[in-house]
Amino acid sequence: MNEKLKELYNAETFRENGYDLIDLLADFLTDSQRAENKVNNWLPPSEQLEYWENYDTSNSSPKQFFADILEKSINVHHPKYMGHQISPTAPLAALSSLVVSIVNNGAAVYEMGAAGTAIEKVIINKIAKKIGFDENADGFVTSGGSLANLTALLTARKKICVDSPIGNQAVMVSSEAHYSIEKALRIMGLEEENIIKIPINEHFNMKTSALKDSYHEAQANGKKIFAVVGSAPSTSTGSHDNLEEIARFCNEHSIWFHVDAAHGGGAIFSTKYRYLLAGLEKADSVTIDGHKMLMMPSIMSFLFFKNGSDSYAAFKQRAAYLWDKEKNNEWQDLAKRTFECTKNIMSIQFYAILKFYGEGVFDDFVTRLYDVAKMFATDVAVRQDFELLLQPQANIVCFRYLVEGWTDSRLNQLNRAIREYLLKEGDFYIVQTTINDNVYLRITFMNPNTTGIHTAKLLKKIQALSSFLVAYF
Ligand SMILES: *Cc1c(COP(=O)(O)O)cnc(C)c1O
């Protein structure tokens, strides 16, 4: 064996690098809590590219390399990270990922990942029960909410819509639903006009009273509606659709009911906020992202089916070299049900937290973040120079800075500039969204260490920035 290859697999080198790395990451987690440190060291894409193209390791070490990666990455562990919906990874879950990487088993065929496959089954059963499903329910872990939504919709079509030509197949979904739903339906060959958008009410929830008319109109045009998708909540504003009412409608018309709870599904653990998901147990299928509100590393998503045997419908096939006999409904060979062939083990991370910390930490995490969002919204609503778009149901808050007498178009330019400035300066990370053609600043509270002190500083910062930026618009 060549020396380099021998060195690469040397266990003692791994031990040394590993100790260095753990020290580095522990210091990183400690430093992340210091509010004066930056969330993000912004570089324009071209400079970032140039940096890594010319990166020189000749006098460096893996530890230095990892340190540089940290320095050049946005810090989701920072309490002033309030941007996109991604968890600050629970450190024990991250350590589990290291084990998963070294073991490098799969979770598609039992014999190629015995522990991971069995653990996946344990957590699926556990969460299915938490949703309120009975013992007939089943599901699996898959690579992202987008793939979970696609798999659910493929299943819905197979179960409900066998005889209709693709050109007639249609789905009803709120106009605020996540774009992964539309993407999935386009992949499935549905035309744009068959992705029927149900309008929203003043709280940005699906106007469920509009389902009936849309359904009859679609029917009159020869369309076969095979699914309604509810958002729990929608991404832009964090608004929860009324799942009870959608369930009733779907039941009446024999339509598949899928709930995209990628973001908010974690609230099944929250004693205080579980009510937002009332009716979830009436869904035929449910998507929940672990990497959003369950502190998991990306990516890790659950897909559940109320009727477990439906979990085989999307991809049922024969792969003679993997299974000697086609026996249906065997839990242990997950590849019969999932899009993935080589499937990463994504269950051990969740199981580790569940076993060593108990499900109370999930309750604490979700409840705390939803509470902080409510407090922040109250703070924004009372200020004359800010507009709160709506009272948040979850941990997503949309708001904008106001200047008296300004048109929306000027306010849009100002708020866009505020967000751009914040991004480049790196003290805070927030995002923006467009609602009714207007630009809003958007916060998702993801870090349990974020408090009113941080948010008060953010508002002060926005005020200070605005007093300087108003001269430009
Ligand atoms: C994030 C999200 C998705 C997509 O999930 P990925 O894991 O990013 O693929 C789908 N729907 C909603 C509501 C989301 O918030």
GROMACS .gro file of C-alpha atoms and ligand atoms in nm:
model
  488
    1MET     CA    1   0.000   0.000   0.000
    2ASN     CA    2   0.124   0.346  -0.081
    3GLU     CA    3   0.230   0.556   0.220
    4LYS     CA    4  -0.035   0.821   0.175
    5LEU     CA    5  -0.313   0.564   0.161
    6LYS     CA    6  -0.175   0.391   0.471
    7GLU     CA    7  -0.161   0.726   0.653
    8LEU     CA    8  -0.516   0.809   0.546
    9TYR     CA    9  -0.654   0.505   0.728
   10ASN     CA   10  -0.421   0.529   1.028
   11ALA     CA   11  -0.630   0.506   1.345
   12GLU     CA   12  -0.382   0.704   1.556
   13THR     CA   13  -0.387   0.995   1.310
   14PHE     CA   14  -0.765   0.984   1.330
   15ARG     CA   15  -0.747   0.993   1.710
   16GLU     CA   16  -0.519   1.299   1.704
   17ASN     CA   17  -0.726   1.486   1.445
   18GLY     CA   18  -1.042   1.387   1.629
   19TYR     CA   19  -0.931   1.528   1.964
   20ASP     CA   20  -0.823   1.849   1.787
   21LEU     CA   21  -1.154   1.871   1.609
   22ILE     CA   22  -1.367   1.816   1.918
   23ASP     CA   23  -1.170   2.087   2.103
   24LEU     CA   24  -1.223   2.321   1.810
   25LEU     CA   25  -1.596   2.253   1.790
   26ALA     CA   26  -1.646   2.284   2.166
   27ASP     CA   27  -1.471   2.624   2.159
   28PHE     CA   28  -1.685   2.718   1.860
   29LEU     CA   29  -2.004   2.633   2.050
   30THR     CA   30  -1.884   2.835   2.350
   31ASP     CA   31  -1.790   3.135   2.135
   32SER     CA   32  -2.123   3.115   1.953
   33GLN     CA   33  -2.294   3.227   2.271
   34ARG     CA   34  -2.096   3.551   2.285
   35ALA     CA   35  -2.334   3.807   2.142
   36GLU     CA   36  -2.050   4.036   2.031
   37ASN     CA   37  -1.921   3.775   1.785
   38LYS     CA   38  -2.044   3.783   1.427
   39VAL     CA   39  -2.308   3.546   1.293
   40ASN     CA   40  -2.164   3.559   0.946
   41ASN     CA   41  -1.842   3.679   0.785
   42TRP     CA   42  -1.988   3.782   0.455
   43LEU     CA   43  -1.785   3.740   0.137
   44PRO     CA   44  -1.927   3.790  -0.211
   45PRO     CA   45  -1.955   3.456  -0.398
   46SER     CA   46  -1.664   3.533  -0.629
   47GLU     CA   47  -1.427   3.603  -0.338
   48GLN     CA   48  -1.542   3.293  -0.154
   49LEU     CA   49  -1.472   3.090  -0.467
   50GLU     CA   50  -1.132   3.244  -0.510
   51TYR     CA   51  -1.045   3.175  -0.146
   52TRP     CA   52  -1.113   2.802  -0.179
   53GLU     CA   53  -0.957   2.775  -0.522
   54ASN     CA   54  -0.631   2.912  -0.385
   55TYR     CA   55  -0.651   2.750  -0.043
   56ASP     CA   56  -0.307   2.624   0.058
   57THR     CA   57  -0.267   2.341   0.308
   58SER     CA   58   0.111   2.302   0.275
   59ASN     CA   59   0.179   2.461   0.615
   60SER     CA   60  -0.160   2.385   0.757
   61SER     CA   61  -0.337   2.105   0.942
   62PRO     CA   62  -0.683   1.948   0.938
   63LYS     CA   63  -0.757   2.149   1.253
   64GLN     CA   64  -0.674   2.475   1.076
   65PHE     CA   65  -0.878   2.366   0.775
   66PHE     CA   66  -1.182   2.294   0.993
   67ALA     CA   67  -1.133   2.628   1.171
   68ASP     CA   68  -1.133   2.804   0.833
   69ILE     CA   69  -1.453   2.626   0.737
   70LEU     CA   70  -1.618   2.750   1.058
   71GLU     CA   71  -1.492   3.102   0.999
   72LYS     CA   72  -1.631   3.107   0.644
   73SER     CA   73  -1.971   2.960   0.734
   74ILE     CA   74  -2.284   3.118   0.871
   75ASN     CA   75  -2.320   3.030   1.241
   76VAL     CA   76  -2.661   2.877   1.310
   77HIS     CA   77  -2.562   2.830   1.676
   78HIS     CA   78  -2.545   3.205   1.731
   79PRO     CA   79  -2.841   3.358   1.920
   80LYS     CA   80  -2.849   3.640   1.662
   81TYR     CA   81  -2.901   3.387   1.383
   82MET     CA   82  -3.272   3.437   1.311
   83GLY     CA   83  -3.287   3.353   0.943
   84HIS     CA   84  -3.383   3.043   0.750
   85GLN     CA   85  -3.549   2.748   0.916
   86ILE     CA   86  -3.261   2.529   1.014
   87SER     CA   87  -3.185   2.385   1.357
   88PRO     CA   88  -2.884   2.465   1.565
   89THR     CA   89  -2.779   2.099   1.568
   90ALA     CA   90  -2.801   1.930   1.905
   91PRO     CA   91  -2.433   1.848   1.972
   92LEU     CA   92  -2.505   1.486   2.064
   93ALA     CA   93  -2.690   1.448   1.734
   94ALA     CA   94  -2.383   1.585   1.555
   95LEU     CA   95  -2.162   1.330   1.731
   96SER     CA   96  -2.405   1.061   1.620
   97SER     CA   97  -2.353   1.182   1.263
   98LEU     CA   98  -1.982   1.124   1.299
   99VAL     CA   99  -2.052   0.766   1.401
  100VAL     CA  100  -2.291   0.728   1.107
  101SER     CA  101  -2.016   0.853   0.872
  102ILE     CA  102  -1.756   0.613   1.000
  103VAL     CA  103  -1.990   0.313   1.012
  104ASN     CA  104  -2.125   0.410   0.668
  105ASN     CA  105  -2.405   0.157   0.674
  106GLY     CA  106  -2.724   0.226   0.487
  107ALA     CA  107  -3.083   0.221   0.596
  108ALA     CA  108  -3.233   0.071   0.283
  109VAL     CA  109  -3.172  -0.300   0.323
  110TYR     CA  110  -3.172  -0.454   0.669
  111GLU     CA  111  -2.849  -0.653   0.642
  112MET     CA  112  -2.656  -0.346   0.526
  113GLY     CA  113  -2.759  -0.138   0.827
  114ALA     CA  114  -2.913  -0.350   1.098
  115ALA     CA  115  -2.898  -0.107   1.392
  116GLY     CA  116  -2.990   0.199   1.185
  117THR     CA  117  -3.287   0.026   1.024
  118ALA     CA  118  -3.428  -0.104   1.351
  119ILE     CA  119  -3.377   0.232   1.523
  120GLU     CA  120  -3.559   0.402   1.236
  121LYS     CA  121  -3.855   0.172   1.295
  122VAL     CA  122  -3.854   0.255   1.668
  123ILE     CA  123  -3.865   0.631   1.613
  124ILE     CA  124  -4.123   0.603   1.335
  125ASN     CA  125  -4.355   0.410   1.568
  126LYS     CA  126  -4.292   0.656   1.848
  127ILE     CA  127  -4.369   0.969   1.647
  128ALA     CA  128  -4.662   0.811   1.460
  129LYS     CA  129  -4.822   0.754   1.800
  130LYS     CA  130  -4.740   1.112   1.900
  131ILE     CA  131  -4.921   1.235   1.585
  132GLY     CA  132  -5.224   1.045   1.706
  133PHE     CA  133  -5.215   0.764   1.449
  134ASP     CA  134  -5.303   0.409   1.558
  135GLU     CA  135  -5.093   0.096   1.517
  136ASN     CA  136  -5.179   0.071   1.146
  137ALA     CA  137  -4.960   0.373   1.075
  138ASP     CA  138  -4.611   0.345   0.934
  139GLY     CA  139  -4.352   0.551   0.753
  140PHE     CA  140  -3.984   0.612   0.706
  141VAL     CA  141  -3.710   0.869   0.725
  142THR     CA  142  -3.608   1.023   0.395
  143SER     CA  143  -3.374   1.283   0.246
  144GLY     CA  144  -3.562   1.608   0.292
  145GLY     CA  145  -3.911   1.748   0.314
  146SER     CA  146  -3.922   1.806  -0.060
  147LEU     CA  147  -3.866   1.437  -0.128
  148ALA     CA  148  -4.114   1.341   0.145
  149ASN     CA  149  -4.378   1.565  -0.018
  150LEU     CA  150  -4.306   1.418  -0.361
  151THR     CA  151  -4.333   1.064  -0.223
  152ALA     CA  152  -4.662   1.145  -0.049
  153LEU     CA  153  -4.813   1.295  -0.364
  154LEU     CA  154  -4.699   1.001  -0.579
  155THR     CA  155  -4.871   0.775  -0.328
  156ALA     CA  156  -5.186   0.985  -0.334
  157ARG     CA  157  -5.204   0.962  -0.712
  158LYS     CA  158  -5.152   0.587  -0.710
  159LYS     CA  159  -5.422   0.534  -0.449
  160ILE     CA  160  -5.687   0.777  -0.573
  161CYS     CA  161  -5.631   0.840  -0.937
  162VAL     CA  162  -5.553   0.518  -1.122
  163ASP     CA  163  -5.765   0.569  -1.430
  164SER     CA  164  -5.736   0.940  -1.502
  165PRO     CA  165  -5.498   1.057  -1.772
  166ILE     CA  166  -5.221   1.284  -1.645
  167GLY     CA  167  -5.373   1.585  -1.819
  168ASN     CA  168  -5.680   1.559  -1.595
  169GLN     CA  169  -5.507   1.499  -1.265
  170ALA     CA  170  -5.525   1.788  -1.021
  171VAL     CA  171  -5.438   1.884  -0.664
  172MET     CA  172  -5.569   2.163  -0.443
  173VAL     CA  173  -5.325   2.353  -0.228
  174SER     CA  174  -5.313   2.688  -0.049
  175SER     CA  175  -5.162   2.972  -0.247
  176GLU     CA  176  -4.914   3.007   0.043
  177ALA     CA  177  -4.790   2.645   0.029
  178HIS     CA  178  -4.417   2.572   0.007
  179TYR     CA  179  -4.278   2.565  -0.347
  180SER     CA  180  -4.166   2.204  -0.301
  181ILE     CA  181  -4.531   2.103  -0.348
  182GLU     CA  182  -4.550   2.271  -0.686
  183LYS     CA  183  -4.208   2.129  -0.777
  184ALA     CA  184  -4.325   1.777  -0.686
  185LEU     CA  185  -4.640   1.812  -0.894
  186ARG     CA  186  -4.443   1.943  -1.192
  187ILE     CA  187  -4.209   1.644  -1.164
  188MET     CA  188  -4.520   1.424  -1.166
  189GLY     CA  189  -4.623   1.584  -1.494
  190LEU     CA  190  -4.913   1.798  -1.374
  191GLU     CA  191  -4.986   2.109  -1.573
  192GLU     CA  192  -4.978   2.443  -1.398
  193GLU     CA  193  -5.354   2.490  -1.433
  194ASN     CA  194  -5.408   2.160  -1.250
  195ILE     CA  195  -5.221   2.281  -0.944
  196ILE     CA  196  -5.524   2.457  -0.807
  197LYS     CA  197  -5.440   2.736  -0.565
  198ILE     CA  198  -5.692   2.792  -0.289
  199PRO     CA  199  -5.692   3.155  -0.173
  200ILE     CA  200  -5.596   3.253   0.180
  201ASN     CA  201  -5.786   3.445   0.446
  202GLU     CA  202  -5.666   3.758   0.629
  203HIS     CA  203  -5.450   3.542   0.859
  204PHE     CA  204  -5.279   3.377   0.559
  205ASN     CA  205  -5.447   3.042   0.629
  206MET     CA  206  -5.614   2.846   0.349
  207LYS     CA  207  -5.970   2.970   0.301
  208THR     CA  208  -6.121   2.626   0.348
  209SER     CA  209  -6.466   2.755   0.257
  210ALA     CA  210  -6.332   2.794  -0.097
  211LEU     CA  211  -6.246   2.424  -0.134
  212LYS     CA  212  -6.598   2.324  -0.232
  213ASP     CA  213  -6.639   2.568  -0.521
  214SER     CA  214  -6.289   2.500  -0.655
  215TYR     CA  215  -6.360   2.129  -0.640
  216HIS     CA  216  -6.688   2.154  -0.830
  217GLU     CA  217  -6.538   2.385  -1.087
  218ALA     CA  218  -6.249   2.144  -1.141
  219GLN     CA  219  -6.491   1.853  -1.172
  220ALA     CA  220  -6.700   2.040  -1.424
  221ASN     CA  221  -6.383   2.086  -1.629
  222GLY     CA  222  -6.320   1.712  -1.625
  223LYS     CA  223  -6.042   1.725  -1.367
  224LYS     CA  224  -5.982   1.455  -1.110
  225ILE     CA  225  -5.865   1.603  -0.782
  226PHE     CA  226  -5.662   1.340  -0.602
  227ALA     CA  227  -5.515   1.535  -0.308
  228VAL     CA  228  -5.546   1.842  -0.092
  229VAL     CA  229  -5.228   1.962   0.077
  230GLY     CA  230  -5.249   2.146   0.408
  231SER     CA  231  -4.960   2.355   0.543
  232ALA     CA  232  -4.859   2.323   0.906
  233PRO     CA  233  -4.748   2.592   0.881
  234SER     CA  234  -4.677   2.774   0.553
  235THR     CA  235  -4.318   2.885   0.513
  236SER     CA  236  -4.341   3.253   0.436
  237THR     CA  237  -4.561   3.361   0.726
  238GLY     CA  238  -4.583   3.051   0.944
  239SER     CA  239  -4.961   3.024   0.910
  240HIS     CA  240  -5.136   2.698   1.002
  241ASP     CA  241  -5.417   2.575   0.778
  242ASN     CA  242  -5.727   2.441   0.949
  243LEU     CA  243  -5.649   2.069   0.928
  244GLU     CA  244  -5.982   1.960   1.080
  245GLU     CA  245  -6.177   2.131   0.805
  246ILE     CA  246  -5.955   2.007   0.524
  247ALA     CA  247  -5.979   1.653   0.667
  248ARG     CA  248  -6.358   1.673   0.672
  249PHE     CA  249  -6.365   1.792   0.311
  250CYS     CA  250  -6.125   1.521   0.192
  251ASN     CA  251  -6.314   1.253   0.374
  252GLU     CA  252  -6.643   1.363   0.218
  253HIS     CA  253  -6.500   1.350  -0.135
  254SER     CA  254  -6.259   1.057  -0.100
  255ILE     CA  255  -5.953   1.272  -0.163
  256TRP     CA  256  -5.608   1.209  -0.019
  257PHE     CA  257  -5.515   1.452   0.259
  258HIS     CA  258  -5.147   1.531   0.285
  259VAL     CA  259  -5.012   1.762   0.556
  260ASP     CA  260  -4.687   1.938   0.489
  261ALA     CA  261  -4.573   1.982   0.850
  262ALA     CA  262  -4.208   2.005   0.745
  263HIS     CA  263  -4.163   2.311   0.959
  264GLY     CA  264  -4.420   2.288   1.235
  265GLY     CA  265  -4.459   1.912   1.289
  266GLY     CA  266  -4.231   1.935   1.592
  267ALA     CA  267  -4.520   2.098   1.780
  268ILE     CA  268  -4.664   1.749   1.837
  269PHE     CA  269  -4.423   1.752   2.132
  270SER     CA  270  -4.537   2.090   2.266
  271THR     CA  271  -4.806   2.070   2.531
  272LYS     CA  272  -4.873   2.441   2.483
  273TYR     CA  273  -4.882   2.453   2.100
  274ARG     CA  274  -5.007   2.105   2.004
  275TYR     CA  275  -5.346   2.263   1.933
  276LEU     CA  276  -5.205   2.423   1.616
  277LEU     CA  277  -5.189   2.072   1.468
  278ALA     CA  278  -5.545   1.968   1.559
  279GLY     CA  279  -5.662   1.726   1.291
  280LEU     CA  280  -5.312   1.609   1.197
  281GLU     CA  281  -5.412   1.256   1.293
  282LYS     CA  282  -5.679   1.264   1.022
  283ALA     CA  283  -5.423   1.310   0.744
  284ASP     CA  284  -5.341   1.024   0.508
  285SER     CA  285  -4.977   1.132   0.503
  286VAL     CA  286  -4.761   1.374   0.700
  287THR     CA  287  -4.418   1.527   0.630
  288ILE     CA  288  -4.204   1.643   0.926
  289ASP     CA  289  -3.849   1.777   0.891
  290GLY     CA  290  -3.612   1.683   1.171
  291HIS     CA  291  -3.365   1.951   1.064
  292LYS     CA  292  -3.620   2.229   1.108
  293MET     CA  293  -3.777   2.210   1.456
  294LEU     CA  294  -3.630   1.892   1.602
  295MET     CA  295  -3.265   1.997   1.637
  296MET     CA  296  -3.139   1.744   1.384
  297PRO     CA  297  -2.852   1.794   1.140
  298SER     CA  298  -2.958   1.837   0.777
  299ILE     CA  299  -3.108   1.650   0.618
  300MET     CA  300  -3.352   1.429   0.801
  301SER     CA  301  -3.721   1.413   0.724
  302PHE     CA  302  -4.007   1.189   0.829
  303LEU     CA  303  -4.289   1.073   0.609
  304PHE     CA  304  -4.583   0.904   0.783
  305PHE     CA  305  -4.884   0.722   0.645
  306LYS     CA  306  -5.202   0.673   0.846
  307ASN     CA  307  -5.247   0.343   0.667
  308GLY     CA  308  -4.901   0.185   0.681
  309SER     CA  309  -4.945  -0.034   0.373
  310ASP     CA  310  -4.980   0.285   0.166
  311SER     CA  311  -4.611   0.348   0.234
  312TYR     CA  312  -4.529   0.086  -0.032
  313ALA     CA  313  -4.745   0.237  -0.304
  314ALA     CA  314  -4.516   0.502  -0.452
  315PHE     CA  315  -4.214   0.292  -0.550
  316LYS     CA  316  -4.326  -0.068  -0.534
  317GLN     CA  317  -4.098  -0.263  -0.760
  318ARG     CA  318  -3.893  -0.575  -0.791
  319ALA     CA  319  -3.521  -0.575  -0.727
  320ALA     CA  320  -3.438  -0.943  -0.735
  321TYR     CA  321  -3.077  -0.898  -0.637
  322LEU     CA  322  -3.173  -0.724  -0.313
  323TRP     CA  323  -3.450  -0.951  -0.189
  324ASP     CA  324  -3.479  -1.319  -0.269
  325LYS     CA  325  -3.858  -1.326  -0.252
  326GLU     CA  326  -4.111  -1.051  -0.295
  327LYS     CA  327  -4.270  -1.042   0.048
  328ASN     CA  328  -4.475  -0.738   0.106
  329ASN     CA  329  -4.494  -0.528   0.420
  330GLU     CA  330  -4.160  -0.615   0.566
  331TRP     CA  331  -4.051  -0.320   0.771
  332GLN     CA  332  -3.683  -0.398   0.756
  333ASP     CA  333  -3.614  -0.344   0.388
  334LEU     CA  334  -3.691   0.023   0.359
  335ALA     CA  335  -3.575   0.064  -0.001
  336LYS     CA  336  -3.902  -0.094  -0.113
  337ARG     CA  337  -4.068   0.225   0.000
  338THR     CA  338  -3.818   0.504  -0.043
  339PHE     CA  339  -3.681   0.695  -0.336
  340GLU     CA  340  -3.327   0.642  -0.209
  341CYS     CA  341  -3.132   0.331  -0.288
  342THR     CA  342  -2.824   0.398  -0.078
  343LYS     CA  343  -3.005   0.564   0.211
  344ASN     CA  344  -2.813   0.753   0.474
  345ILE     CA  345  -2.882   0.653   0.833
  346MET     CA  346  -3.073   0.952   0.967
  347SER     CA  347  -3.240   0.795   1.271
  348ILE     CA  348  -2.955   0.745   1.518
  349GLN     CA  349  -2.920   1.121   1.575
  350PHE     CA  350  -3.284   1.156   1.680
  351TYR     CA  351  -3.280   0.837   1.885
  352ALA     CA  352  -2.973   0.955   2.079
  353ILE     CA  353  -3.150   1.275   2.187
  354LEU     CA  354  -3.471   1.092   2.268
  355LYS     CA  355  -3.294   0.828   2.477
  356PHE     CA  356  -3.049   1.047   2.666
  357TYR     CA  357  -3.260   1.361   2.711
  358GLY     CA  358  -3.619   1.241   2.678
  359GLU     CA  359  -3.896   1.387   2.464
  360GLY     CA  360  -3.936   1.680   2.704
  361VAL     CA  361  -3.645   1.858   2.532
  362PHE     CA  362  -3.841   1.867   2.205
  363ASP     CA  363  -4.135   2.023   2.390
  364ASP     CA  364  -3.901   2.276   2.553
  365PHE     CA  365  -3.731   2.365   2.223
  366VAL     CA  366  -4.049   2.421   2.021
  367THR     CA  367  -4.241   2.593   2.301
  368ARG     CA  368  -3.957   2.829   2.379
  369LEU     CA  369  -3.910   2.936   2.017
  370TYR     CA  370  -4.283   2.991   1.962
  371ASP     CA  371  -4.297   3.193   2.286
  372VAL     CA  372  -4.002   3.414   2.184
  373ALA     CA  373  -4.172   3.485   1.849
  374LYS     CA  374  -4.488   3.600   2.026
  375MET     CA  375  -4.292   3.827   2.259
  376PHE     CA  376  -4.101   3.979   1.969
  377ALA     CA  377  -4.421   4.035   1.770
  378THR     CA  378  -4.576   4.217   2.065
  379ASP     CA  379  -4.268   4.436   2.088
  380VAL     CA  380  -4.283   4.520   1.715
  381ALA     CA  381  -4.658   4.584   1.715
  382VAL     CA  382  -4.639   4.863   1.974
  383ARG     CA  383  -4.373   5.061   1.789
  384GLN     CA  384  -4.483   5.342   1.560
  385ASP     CA  385  -4.197   5.297   1.316
  386PHE     CA  386  -4.258   4.925   1.256
  387GLU     CA  387  -4.542   4.730   1.101
  388LEU     CA  388  -4.615   4.375   1.212
  389LEU     CA  389  -4.762   4.178   0.920
  390LEU     CA  390  -4.960   3.943   1.145
  391GLN     CA  391  -4.953   3.787   1.491
  392PRO     CA  392  -4.739   3.474   1.458
  393GLN     CA  393  -4.884   3.129   1.519
  394ALA     CA  394  -4.542   2.962   1.512
  395ASN     CA  395  -4.185   3.098   1.533
  396ILE     CA  396  -4.192   3.295   1.205
  397VAL     CA  397  -4.245   3.671   1.223
  398CYS     CA  398  -4.279   3.910   0.927
  399PHE     CA  399  -4.250   4.283   0.979
  400ARG     CA  400  -4.113   4.594   0.811
  401TYR     CA  401  -3.974   4.934   0.893
  402LEU     CA  402  -4.208   5.223   0.825
  403VAL     CA  403  -4.149   5.587   0.743
  404GLU     CA  404  -4.451   5.813   0.768
  405GLY     CA  405  -4.582   5.932   0.434
  406TRP     CA  406  -4.373   5.691   0.225
  407THR     CA  407  -4.521   5.480  -0.057
  408ASP     CA  408  -4.490   5.101  -0.054
  409SER     CA  409  -4.240   5.119  -0.335
  410ARG     CA  410  -4.006   5.342  -0.133
  411LEU     CA  411  -4.057   5.129   0.177
  412ASN     CA  412  -3.970   4.820  -0.027
  413GLN     CA  413  -3.642   4.974  -0.134
  414LEU     CA  414  -3.563   5.074   0.222
  415ASN     CA  415  -3.644   4.736   0.376
  416ARG     CA  416  -3.450   4.555   0.104
  417ALA     CA  417  -3.153   4.778   0.180
  418ILE     CA  418  -3.183   4.714   0.555
  419ARG     CA  419  -3.176   4.341   0.507
  420GLU     CA  420  -2.883   4.364   0.261
  421TYR     CA  421  -2.689   4.578   0.505
  422LEU     CA  422  -2.753   4.337   0.792
  423LEU     CA  423  -2.636   4.043   0.578
  424LYS     CA  424  -2.309   4.208   0.483
  425GLU     CA  425  -2.235   4.343   0.825
  426GLY     CA  426  -2.289   4.003   0.988
  427ASP     CA  427  -2.404   4.101   1.339
  428PHE     CA  428  -2.748   3.953   1.281
  429TYR     CA  429  -2.886   3.717   1.023
  430ILE     CA  430  -3.246   3.765   0.914
  431VAL     CA  431  -3.414   3.710   0.575
  432GLN     CA  432  -3.683   3.880   0.372
  433THR     CA  433  -3.999   3.777   0.195
  434THR     CA  434  -4.247   3.935  -0.043
  435ILE     CA  435  -4.611   3.953   0.066
  436ASN     CA  436  -4.873   4.117  -0.156
  437ASP     CA  437  -4.586   4.264  -0.362
  438ASN     CA  438  -4.430   4.426  -0.057
  439VAL     CA  439  -4.095   4.346   0.100
  440TYR     CA  440  -4.104   4.228   0.460
  441LEU     CA  441  -3.821   4.141   0.692
  442ARG     CA  442  -3.864   3.785   0.810
  443ILE     CA  443  -3.736   3.618   1.123
  444THR     CA  444  -3.753   3.254   1.216
  445PHE     CA  445  -3.653   3.199   1.575
  446MET     CA  446  -3.447   2.880   1.572
  447ASN     CA  447  -3.213   2.920   1.866
  448PRO     CA  448  -3.329   2.856   2.222
  449ASN     CA  449  -3.063   3.102   2.344
  450THR     CA  450  -3.219   3.394   2.156
  451THR     CA  451  -3.387   3.628   2.403
  452GLY     CA  452  -3.559   3.965   2.418
  453ILE     CA  453  -3.218   4.124   2.471
  454HIS     CA  454  -3.104   4.011   2.126
  455THR     CA  455  -3.427   4.111   1.956
  456ALA     CA  456  -3.429   4.455   2.121
  457LYS     CA  457  -3.078   4.507   1.986
  458LEU     CA  458  -3.194   4.403   1.640
  459LEU     CA  459  -3.478   4.657   1.638
  460LYS     CA  460  -3.242   4.927   1.760
  461LYS     CA  461  -2.998   4.833   1.486
  462ILE     CA  462  -3.269   4.854   1.220
  463GLN     CA  463  -3.372   5.197   1.347
  464ALA     CA  464  -3.012   5.318   1.338
  465LEU     CA  465  -2.959   5.178   0.987
  466SER     CA  466  -3.279   5.336   0.864
  467SER     CA  467  -3.196   5.680   0.992
  468PHE     CA  468  -2.889   5.661   0.774
  469LEU     CA  469  -3.045   5.481   0.473
  470VAL     CA  470  -3.358   5.700   0.435
  471ALA     CA  471  -3.149   5.966   0.262
  472TYR     CA  472  -3.089   5.728  -0.032
  473PHE     CA  473  -3.448   5.658  -0.137
  474LIG     C1  474  -3.857   2.343   0.447
  474LIG     C2  475  -3.991   2.308   0.397
  474LIG     C3  476  -4.008   2.215   0.293
  474LIG     C4  477  -3.892   2.154   0.220
  474LIG     O1  478  -3.819   2.069   0.301
  474LIG     P1  479  -3.664   2.039   0.269
  474LIG     O2  480  -3.625   1.951   0.381
  474LIG     O3  481  -3.595   2.172   0.270
  474LIG     O4  482  -3.659   1.973   0.136
  474LIG     C5  483  -4.135   2.183   0.254
  474LIG     N1  484  -4.242   2.241   0.312
  474LIG     C6  485  -4.231   2.330   0.411
  474LIG     C7  486  -4.354   2.388   0.472
  474LIG     C8  487  -4.105   2.368   0.458
  474LIG     O5  488  -4.094   2.457   0.556
   0.00000   0.00000   0.00000
